Structure formats: C-alpha cells, structure tokens
GROMACS .gro file of C-alpha atoms in nm:
model
  252
    1LEU     CA    1  15.002  21.198   6.281
    2ILE     CA    2  15.079  21.395   6.598
    3LEU     CA    3  14.840  21.670   6.488
    4TYR     CA    4  14.565  21.415   6.442
    5LEU     CA    5  14.599  21.224   6.743
    6LEU     CA    6  14.669  21.515   6.979
    7GLN     CA    7  14.448  21.778   6.815
    8ASP     CA    8  14.213  21.819   7.122
    9LYS     CA    9  14.523  21.947   7.320
   10PHE     CA   10  14.602  22.199   7.037
   11ILE     CA   11  14.217  22.339   7.040
   12PHE     CA   12  14.102  22.297   7.405
   13TYR     CA   13  14.295  22.488   7.689
   14PRO     CA   14  14.076  22.390   7.984
   15THR     CA   15  14.171  22.523   8.341
   16LYS     CA   16  14.072  22.303   8.629
   17LEU     CA   17  13.922  22.406   8.946
   18VAL     CA   18  13.958  22.175   9.276
   19GLN     CA   19  13.630  22.051   9.366
   20ASP     CA   20  13.595  22.237   9.695
   21TYR     CA   21  13.657  22.559   9.515
   22THR     CA   22  13.396  22.808   9.628
   23PHE     CA   23  13.299  23.096   9.383
   24ASP     CA   24  13.329  23.371   9.666
   25GLU     CA   25  13.389  23.627   9.394
   26PHE     CA   26  13.031  23.575   9.296
   27PRO     CA   27  12.826  23.608   9.615
   28THR     CA   28  12.495  23.637   9.436
   29ALA     CA   29  12.545  23.334   9.205
   30GLU     CA   30  12.397  23.003   9.261
   31GLU     CA   31  12.629  22.696   9.193
   32LEU     CA   32  12.476  22.396   9.022
   33PHE     CA   33  12.570  22.068   8.900
   34PHE     CA   34  12.422  21.876   8.593
   35GLU     CA   35  12.457  21.515   8.514
   36PRO     CA   36  12.411  21.457   8.145
   37GLU     CA   37  12.525  21.100   8.164
   38PRO     CA   38  12.626  20.868   8.451
   39GLY     CA   39  12.976  20.966   8.605
   40ILE     CA   40  12.970  21.297   8.436
   41LYS     CA   41  12.905  21.631   8.640
   42ILE     CA   42  12.887  21.955   8.455
   43ASN     CA   43  12.938  22.266   8.689
   44ALA     CA   44  12.734  22.590   8.617
   45LEU     CA   45  12.674  22.919   8.783
   46HIS     CA   46  12.325  23.087   8.774
   47PHE     CA   47  12.330  23.468   8.811
   48LYS     CA   48  11.983  23.589   8.904
   49VAL     CA   49  11.814  23.937   8.926
   50ASP     CA   50  11.485  24.058   9.068
   51ALA     CA   51  11.211  24.071   8.800
   52PRO     CA   52  11.430  23.932   8.512
   53LYS     CA   53  11.314  24.006   8.140
   54GLY     CA   54  11.462  23.680   8.035
   55THR     CA   55  11.766  23.439   8.079
   56ILE     CA   56  12.087  23.453   7.875
   57TYR     CA   57  12.231  23.106   7.838
   58TYR     CA   58  12.612  23.212   7.803
   59LEU     CA   59  12.830  22.953   7.640
   60HIS     CA   60  13.201  23.097   7.708
   61GLY     CA   61  13.515  23.082   7.518
   62ASN     CA   62  13.821  22.880   7.527
   63ALA     CA   63  14.060  22.855   7.809
   64ARG     CA   64  13.993  22.925   8.180
   65GLY     CA   65  13.689  22.854   8.376
   66LEU     CA   66  13.395  22.980   8.539
   67ASP     CA   67  13.608  23.155   8.817
   68SER     CA   68  13.729  23.393   8.512
   69TRP     CA   69  13.429  23.381   8.289
   70GLY     CA   70  13.173  23.451   8.544
   71ILE     CA   71  13.258  23.819   8.552
   72GLU     CA   72  13.112  23.849   8.188
   73ALA     CA   73  12.767  23.796   8.343
   74ASP     CA   74  12.797  24.132   8.531
   75ASN     CA   75  12.716  24.356   8.224
   76LEU     CA   76  12.418  24.137   8.153
   77THR     CA   77  12.274  24.126   8.489
   78LYS     CA   78  12.272  24.511   8.498
   79MET     CA   79  12.046  24.471   8.204
   80ASP     CA   80  11.794  24.291   8.415
   81TYR     CA   81  11.875  23.930   8.271
   82ASN     CA   82  11.939  23.624   8.465
   83VAL     CA   83  12.242  23.437   8.318
   84LEU     CA   84  12.339  23.080   8.334
   85MET     CA   85  12.682  22.986   8.230
   86MET     CA   86  12.828  22.624   8.242
   87ASP     CA   87  13.200  22.497   8.231
   88TYR     CA   88  13.253  22.242   7.949
   89ARG     CA   89  13.370  21.897   8.045
   90GLY     CA   90  13.753  21.911   8.170
   91TYR     CA   91  13.692  22.292   8.259
   92GLY     CA   92  13.673  22.412   8.602
   93LYS     CA   93  13.494  22.178   8.842
   94SER     CA   94  13.320  21.991   8.535
   95SER     CA   95  13.444  21.619   8.489
   96GLY     CA   96  13.520  21.455   8.172
   97ARG     CA   97  13.702  21.542   7.871
   98ALA     CA   98  13.639  21.829   7.623
   99THR     CA   99  13.527  21.719   7.263
  100GLU     CA  100  13.292  21.899   7.024
  101LEU     CA  101  13.032  21.612   7.048
  102ASN     CA  102  12.991  21.647   7.419
  103MET     CA  103  12.997  22.019   7.422
  104HIS     CA  104  12.684  21.998   7.180
  105SER     CA  105  12.513  21.737   7.388
  106ASP     CA  106  12.584  21.907   7.717
  107SER     CA  107  12.475  22.236   7.614
  108LEU     CA  108  12.135  22.083   7.479
  109PHE     CA  109  12.095  21.892   7.802
  110ILE     CA  110  12.116  22.207   8.018
  111TYR     CA  111  11.905  22.414   7.759
  112ASN     CA  112  11.636  22.152   7.804
  113HIS     CA  113  11.654  22.170   8.181
  114LEU     CA  114  11.638  22.549   8.143
  115LYS     CA  115  11.343  22.560   7.929
  116THR     CA  116  11.140  22.368   8.211
  117GLU     CA  117  11.189  22.679   8.420
  118VAL     CA  118  11.192  22.954   8.164
  119PRO     CA  119  10.967  22.987   7.823
  120GLU     CA  120  11.198  22.953   7.530
  121SER     CA  121  11.045  23.265   7.424
  122ASN     CA  122  11.262  23.420   7.709
  123ILE     CA  123  11.580  23.252   7.659
  124ILE     CA  124  11.874  23.419   7.454
  125ILE     CA  125  12.173  23.209   7.365
  126TYR     CA  126  12.501  23.388   7.385
  127GLY     CA  127  12.824  23.251   7.232
  128ARG     CA  128  13.163  23.386   7.293
  129SER     CA  129  13.455  23.285   7.079
  130LEU     CA  130  13.486  22.901   7.104
  131GLY     CA  131  13.124  22.911   7.257
  132SER     CA  132  12.996  23.065   6.923
  133GLY     CA  133  13.050  22.707   6.775
  134VAL     CA  134  12.841  22.556   7.071
  135ALA     CA  135  12.592  22.822   7.039
  136THR     CA  136  12.533  22.824   6.666
  137CYS     CA  137  12.469  22.450   6.665
  138LEU     CA  138  12.252  22.456   6.980
  139ALA     CA  139  12.021  22.727   6.805
  140THR     CA  140  11.961  22.478   6.518
  141LYS     CA  141  11.805  22.226   6.758
  142VAL     CA  142  11.598  22.478   6.962
  143ASN     CA  143  11.381  22.780   6.954
  144PRO     CA  144  11.535  23.056   7.147
  145ALA     CA  145  11.429  23.415   7.133
  146TYR     CA  146  11.755  23.537   7.011
  147LEU     CA  147  12.138  23.423   6.919
  148ILE     CA  148  12.412  23.641   7.008
  149LEU     CA  149  12.767  23.568   6.875
  150GLU     CA  150  13.076  23.745   7.006
  151THR     CA  151  13.393  23.722   6.799
  152PRO     CA  152  13.283  23.402   6.620
  153PHE     CA  153  13.464  23.196   6.344
  154MET     CA  154  13.351  23.048   6.031
  155SER     CA  155  13.467  22.702   6.126
  156ILE     CA  156  13.765  22.551   6.340
  157THR     CA  157  13.868  22.417   6.006
  158SER     CA  158  13.918  22.737   5.823
  159LEU     CA  159  14.063  22.894   6.131
  160ALA     CA  160  14.313  22.615   6.188
  161GLN     CA  161  14.410  22.623   5.821
  162LYS     CA  162  14.571  22.966   5.884
  163SER     CA  163  14.804  22.815   6.160
  164ILE     CA  164  14.903  22.488   5.966
  165LYS     CA  165  14.927  22.596   5.625
  166ILE     CA  166  15.123  22.302   5.491
  167TYR     CA  167  14.876  22.046   5.616
  168PRO     CA  168  14.513  21.986   5.499
  169ALA     CA  169  14.318  22.086   5.807
  170PHE     CA  170  13.987  21.966   5.635
  171LEU     CA  171  14.132  21.613   5.661
  172LEU     CA  172  14.316  21.631   5.991
  173LEU     CA  173  14.051  21.797   6.217
  174LYS     CA  174  13.780  21.581   6.398
  175THR     CA  175  13.671  21.925   6.571
  176GLN     CA  176  13.512  22.144   6.316
  177PHE     CA  177  13.258  22.375   6.469
  178ARG     CA  178  13.099  22.452   6.132
  179ASN     CA  179  12.931  22.784   6.217
  180ASP     CA  180  12.905  22.833   5.849
  181LYS     CA  181  12.681  22.537   5.775
  182ASN     CA  182  12.484  22.584   6.102
  183ILE     CA  183  12.393  22.951   6.087
  184VAL     CA  184  12.180  22.902   5.762
  185ASN     CA  185  11.943  22.670   5.968
  186ILE     CA  186  11.875  22.902   6.243
  187ASN     CA  187  11.513  23.039   6.267
  188CYS     CA  188  11.575  23.303   6.539
  189PRO     CA  189  11.712  23.650   6.491
  190VAL     CA  190  12.098  23.646   6.513
  191HIS     CA  191  12.340  23.943   6.589
  192ILE     CA  192  12.724  23.932   6.559
  193PHE     CA  193  12.985  24.132   6.722
  194HIS     CA  194  13.353  24.147   6.606
  195GLY     CA  195  13.643  24.382   6.651
  196THR     CA  196  13.850  24.497   6.330
  197ASP     CA  197  14.177  24.414   6.525
  198ASP     CA  198  14.117  24.075   6.645
  199GLU     CA  199  14.419  23.887   6.673
  200LEU     CA  200  14.287  23.539   6.731
  201ILE     CA  201  13.980  23.525   6.501
  202PRO     CA  202  14.032  23.729   6.186
  203TYR     CA  203  13.759  23.996   6.133
  204VAL     CA  204  13.668  23.850   5.803
  205HIS     CA  205  13.523  23.545   5.963
  206ALA     CA  206  13.248  23.748   6.103
  207VAL     CA  207  13.201  23.930   5.794
  208GLU     CA  208  13.133  23.627   5.597
  209LEU     CA  209  12.934  23.468   5.866
  210ALA     CA  210  12.711  23.769   5.891
  211LYS     CA  211  12.615  23.731   5.524
  212LEU     CA  212  12.498  23.375   5.597
  213ALA     CA  213  12.285  23.457   5.911
  214PRO     CA  214  11.922  23.518   5.889
  215GLY     CA  215  11.789  23.862   5.843
  216LYS     CA  216  11.938  24.200   5.790
  217ASP     CA  217  12.118  24.448   6.035
  218ASN     CA  218  12.267  24.147   6.210
  219PHE     CA  219  12.637  24.267   6.248
  220THR     CA  220  12.807  24.529   6.450
  221THR     CA  221  13.177  24.612   6.368
  222ILE     CA  222  13.366  24.745   6.661
  223PRO     CA  223  13.662  24.939   6.519
  224GLY     CA  224  13.987  24.891   6.666
  225ALA     CA  225  13.866  24.629   6.911
  226THR     CA  226  14.080  24.312   6.979
  227HIS     CA  227  13.957  23.953   7.064
  228ASN     CA  228  13.906  24.025   7.451
  229ASN     CA  229  13.833  24.380   7.480
  230LEU     CA  230  13.506  24.431   7.313
  231PRO     CA  231  13.334  24.537   7.629
  232LEU     CA  232  13.569  24.838   7.672
  233HIS     CA  233  13.413  24.990   7.360
  234ASP     CA  234  13.096  25.206   7.401
  235LEU     CA  235  12.955  25.112   7.075
  236PHE     CA  236  12.951  24.732   7.181
  237ASN     CA  237  12.792  24.810   7.510
  238GLU     CA  238  12.544  25.047   7.356
  239GLN     CA  239  12.436  24.819   7.075
  240LEU     CA  240  12.422  24.498   7.314
  241LYS     CA  241  12.197  24.722   7.542
  242SER     CA  242  11.978  24.812   7.250
  243ILE     CA  243  11.936  24.458   7.162
  244LEU     CA  244  11.845  24.327   7.515
  245LEU     CA  245  11.626  24.624   7.613
  246GLN     CA  246  11.406  24.596   7.302
  247LEU     CA  247  11.395  24.223   7.298
  248PRO     CA  248  11.117  24.172   7.568
  249ALA     CA  249  10.891  24.384   7.374
  250ALA     CA  250  10.978  24.190   7.055
  251ILE     CA  251  10.912  23.861   7.232
  252LYS     CA  252  10.570  23.965   7.375
   0.00000   0.00000   0.00000
C-alpha cells in the first residue's frame, strides 16, 4: 500500500529552484515560461546559435533541474544546433507535481509551440534516461526529423521489478513509461546510446529496445561507460557528431 500511494516519491527526484533564480551560468540562454494550463508554469531554457542547422528538443533525466542539466546543451550547440530544454512540473522553477501524464502533455504542448517557429523536419527529439520515456511517447504523436535516446529503459515497470522483486510491479505502478510499446509506433529514424557498465539502467534494456526500434544501425554501445559519463567517451561524441552533422543533408 505504501509503495502504491507514495510511488511518485520513489520514482521522481525533483530539485527545486527559487523563482528569482537567475541562470547566470548560461549567459547565452533565453529563459522561457510556458503555461500548458491555468496556474501551471513550465520553465525552460532556449540555447541559440548563429545559423542553426536545426533545434534539439532535449528532455532531461531524473533528479536536478535546469541549473544542472543546462550544461548538456554545450556539446550540442557546438555542433550548430539550437537546444530547447524544459524542467518538468515540480522541477526547478516549474510549478505543479511531476506525473507521467503531465510530463507527456507538457512535452507535447511545448513541442507544438516549437514547431510554430521551426519546421518539424528540423526538430530532433533527444531523451536522456527518464527523459527517454517522455521523448519516445512524444515521438509517436509528432513528426520530428530524428529521435535520439541516451541511456533509455524498456519500461519503468521492468526497471522497478529489479528493485522490488517480491512485489508485482506491473500491478503497483501507475507510472510506466512504456518505451517498449511506444518505440514500435515511431516513424522517424531512431538512435540509441548506452554504456555497458550502466549501474542504474542495465545495458540489456537498450539492447532489447534497439531490436524494437525502426530501421537498422540504430544502436551504439559505449564499452565501459556508466550511466552518467557517456560524454567522456570519444565513441559517443564521434557517433553523435556524425548523426547531427549528416542530418541536415538527410532532411533536405
């Protein structure tokens, strides 16, 4: 009963920021607020470059807020892409409470705003860890140029079952993020990155997810990489750069 009633506290680890917090660590980023419904404000950062090749809609992982996750935009802007990154409800300066349902609805709301400024053919959805669950579901509803998943899982249910072996996770969990079901309904190209030594999301999750993803050559294994250090590995950076640099030609 405790697991069922308090499951959001076991799944989501938001870090709050005071409303007058200024993102001085990202001086080139534009701070935005979106209002998907009355009384709810979603905080976001928009990192812009001159003559962008496209926009990466980055859906970050669990724990922490934009003050920490914003640094992930640095590598992507160096490849001449704008980056739009939001904090989920309850994270950072965003109001409300994080749930799977509102993560999906908010990500779609902001994507629909983004596509009024950028053609969908120039939008890449990028999901990191928990954000892979948001990104994969979003990609079933829209038509981006590409979906990139970093350290994804098959589903929260299968991930949780490893931790609560004596309880039936599929009956207890309201939050499921079924990447395994959603990825088969995606029409755009997909690429998955995962480290063999990931201590939070087992490598096998990405292996099985890649088998379900559309197309071939959609998976890069990073030998020895853990959950949070893929950008420290040359193979990750080289493959990511290859995808992003070749994509505009493919879009056109």
